[in-house]
mmCIF file of C-alpha atoms in Angstrom:
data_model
loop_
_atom_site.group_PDB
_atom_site.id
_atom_site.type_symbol
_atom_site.label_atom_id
_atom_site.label_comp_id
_atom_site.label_asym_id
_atom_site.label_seq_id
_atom_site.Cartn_x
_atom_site.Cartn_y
_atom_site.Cartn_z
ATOM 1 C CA UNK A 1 38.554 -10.459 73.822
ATOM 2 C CA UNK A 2 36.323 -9.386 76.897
ATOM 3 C CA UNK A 3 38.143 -5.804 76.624
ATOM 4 C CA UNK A 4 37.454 -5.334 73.186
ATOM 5 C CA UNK A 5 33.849 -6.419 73.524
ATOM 6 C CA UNK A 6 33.909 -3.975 76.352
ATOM 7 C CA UNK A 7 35.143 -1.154 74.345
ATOM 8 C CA UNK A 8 32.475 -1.984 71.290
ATOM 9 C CA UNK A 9 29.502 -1.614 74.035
ATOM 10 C CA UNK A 10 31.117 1.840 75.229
ATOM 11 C CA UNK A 11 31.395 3.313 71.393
ATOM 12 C CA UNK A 12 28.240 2.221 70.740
ATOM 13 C CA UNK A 13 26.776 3.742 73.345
ATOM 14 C CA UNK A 14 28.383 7.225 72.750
ATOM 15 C CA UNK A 15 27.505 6.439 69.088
ATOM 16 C CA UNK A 16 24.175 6.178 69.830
ATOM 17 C CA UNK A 17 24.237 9.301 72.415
ATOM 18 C CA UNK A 18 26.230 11.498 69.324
ATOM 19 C CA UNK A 19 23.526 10.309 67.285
ATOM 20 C CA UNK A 20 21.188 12.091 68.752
ATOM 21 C CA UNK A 21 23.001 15.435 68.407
ATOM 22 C CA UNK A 22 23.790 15.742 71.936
ATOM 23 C CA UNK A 23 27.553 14.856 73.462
ATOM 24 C CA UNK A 24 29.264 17.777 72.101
ATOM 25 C CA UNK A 25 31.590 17.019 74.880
ATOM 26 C CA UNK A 26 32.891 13.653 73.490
ATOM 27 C CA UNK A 27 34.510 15.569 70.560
ATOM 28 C CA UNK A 28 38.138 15.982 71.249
ATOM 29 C CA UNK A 29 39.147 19.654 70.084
ATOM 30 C CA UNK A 30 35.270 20.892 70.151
ATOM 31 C CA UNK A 31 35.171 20.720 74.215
ATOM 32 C CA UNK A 32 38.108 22.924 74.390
ATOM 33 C CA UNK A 33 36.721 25.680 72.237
ATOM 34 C CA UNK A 34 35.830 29.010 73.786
ATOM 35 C CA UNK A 35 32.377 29.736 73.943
ATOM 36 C CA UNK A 36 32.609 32.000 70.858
ATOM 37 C CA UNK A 37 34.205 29.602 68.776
ATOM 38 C CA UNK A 38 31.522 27.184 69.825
ATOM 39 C CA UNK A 39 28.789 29.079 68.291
ATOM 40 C CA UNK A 40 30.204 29.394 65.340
ATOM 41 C CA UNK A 41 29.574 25.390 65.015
ATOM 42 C CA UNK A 42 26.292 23.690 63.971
ATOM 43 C CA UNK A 43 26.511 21.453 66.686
ATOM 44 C CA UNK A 44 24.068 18.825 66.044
ATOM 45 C CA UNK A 45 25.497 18.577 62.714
ATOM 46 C CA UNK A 46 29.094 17.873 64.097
ATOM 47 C CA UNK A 47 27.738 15.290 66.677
ATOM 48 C CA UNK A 48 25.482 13.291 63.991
ATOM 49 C CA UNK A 49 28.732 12.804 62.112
ATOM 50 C CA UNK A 50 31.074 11.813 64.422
ATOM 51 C CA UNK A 51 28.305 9.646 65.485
ATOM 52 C CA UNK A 52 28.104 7.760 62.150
ATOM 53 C CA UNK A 53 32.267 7.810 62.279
ATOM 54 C CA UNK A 54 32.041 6.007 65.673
ATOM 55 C CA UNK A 55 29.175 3.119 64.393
ATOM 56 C CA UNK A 56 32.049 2.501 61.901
ATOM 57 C CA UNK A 57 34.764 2.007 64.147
ATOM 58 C CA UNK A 58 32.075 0.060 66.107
ATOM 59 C CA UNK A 59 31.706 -2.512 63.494
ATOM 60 C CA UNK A 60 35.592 -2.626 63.102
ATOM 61 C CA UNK A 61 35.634 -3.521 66.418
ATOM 62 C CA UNK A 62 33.388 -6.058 65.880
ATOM 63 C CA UNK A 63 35.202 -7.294 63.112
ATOM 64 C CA UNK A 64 38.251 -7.759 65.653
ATOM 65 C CA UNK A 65 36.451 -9.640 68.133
ATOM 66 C CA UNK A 66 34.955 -12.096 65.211
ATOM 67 C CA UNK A 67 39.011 -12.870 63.791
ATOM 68 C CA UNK A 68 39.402 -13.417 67.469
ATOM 69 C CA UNK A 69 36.648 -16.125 67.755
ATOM 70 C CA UNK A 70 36.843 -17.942 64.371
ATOM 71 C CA UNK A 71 40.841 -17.147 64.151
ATOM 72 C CA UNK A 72 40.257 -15.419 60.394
ATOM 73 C CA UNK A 73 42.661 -13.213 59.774
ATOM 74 C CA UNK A 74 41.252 -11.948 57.023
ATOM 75 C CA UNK A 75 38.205 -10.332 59.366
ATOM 76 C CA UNK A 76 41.095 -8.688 61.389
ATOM 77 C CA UNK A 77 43.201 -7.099 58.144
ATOM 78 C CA UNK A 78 39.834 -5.734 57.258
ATOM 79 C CA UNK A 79 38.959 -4.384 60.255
ATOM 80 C CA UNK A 80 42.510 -2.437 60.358
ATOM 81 C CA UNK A 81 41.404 -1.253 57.088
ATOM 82 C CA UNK A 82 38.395 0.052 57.523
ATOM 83 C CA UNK A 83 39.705 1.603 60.863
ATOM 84 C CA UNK A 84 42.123 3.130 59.171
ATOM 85 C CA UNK A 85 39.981 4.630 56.487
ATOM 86 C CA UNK A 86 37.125 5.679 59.288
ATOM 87 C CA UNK A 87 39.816 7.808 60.933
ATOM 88 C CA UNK A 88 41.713 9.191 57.874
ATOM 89 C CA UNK A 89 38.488 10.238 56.218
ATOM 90 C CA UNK A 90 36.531 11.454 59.212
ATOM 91 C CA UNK A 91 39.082 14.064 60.296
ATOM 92 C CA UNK A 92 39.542 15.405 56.778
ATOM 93 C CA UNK A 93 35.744 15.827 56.202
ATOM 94 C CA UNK A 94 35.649 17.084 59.294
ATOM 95 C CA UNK A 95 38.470 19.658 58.544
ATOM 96 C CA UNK A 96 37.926 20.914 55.005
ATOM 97 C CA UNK A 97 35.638 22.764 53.573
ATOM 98 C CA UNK A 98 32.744 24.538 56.240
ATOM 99 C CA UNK A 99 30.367 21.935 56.623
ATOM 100 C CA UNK A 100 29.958 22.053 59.871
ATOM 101 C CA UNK A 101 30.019 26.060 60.025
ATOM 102 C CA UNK A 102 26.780 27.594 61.209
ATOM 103 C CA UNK A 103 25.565 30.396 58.223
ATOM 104 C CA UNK A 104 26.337 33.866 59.329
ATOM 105 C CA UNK A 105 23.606 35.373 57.269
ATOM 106 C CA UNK A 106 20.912 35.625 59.741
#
């Protein structure tokens, strides 16, 4: 239980830091862009989002910790769940369509 309340503090705290638009370099497959694919990326937009993805996973992870102490396992199926669904939906957001594209009409 100690390690997962240790892992909820660190996502919350790169939640919280992706929040802000900054920690670019947290995003697995955006840090190993070029620089010219980089640009071609509304970055603040990208980290905002994956910071709302990771305050969901936080609360899963809170969810886990709470089955843990009141031995529900009805808290833990859910968290799974919403985990899950987090994840699923987050990378095909992420990889449809062009939100996250910066306009090339300048």
């Amino acid at each position: 239980m100690i390690g997962l309340f240790v892992v909820l503090i660190i996502f919350l705290i790169a939640a919280i830091f992706l929040s802000f638009g900054k920690g670019a370099f947290l995003i697995a497959g955006y840090n190993m862009m070029s620089k010219n694919e980089k640009q071609k990326y509304d970055e603040v937009a990208l980290c905002k989002f994956v910071g709302k993805i990771m305050y969901g996973i936080s609360f899963c992870l809170l969810l886990f910790i709470l089955s843990e102490i009141y031995q529900n396992t009805i808290l833990l199926i859910i968290g799974i769940v919403l985990t899950i669904f987090f994840s699923i939906f987050g990378i095909i957001y992420m990889n449809t369509g062009i939100r996250f594209k910066k306009n090339e009409q300048s």
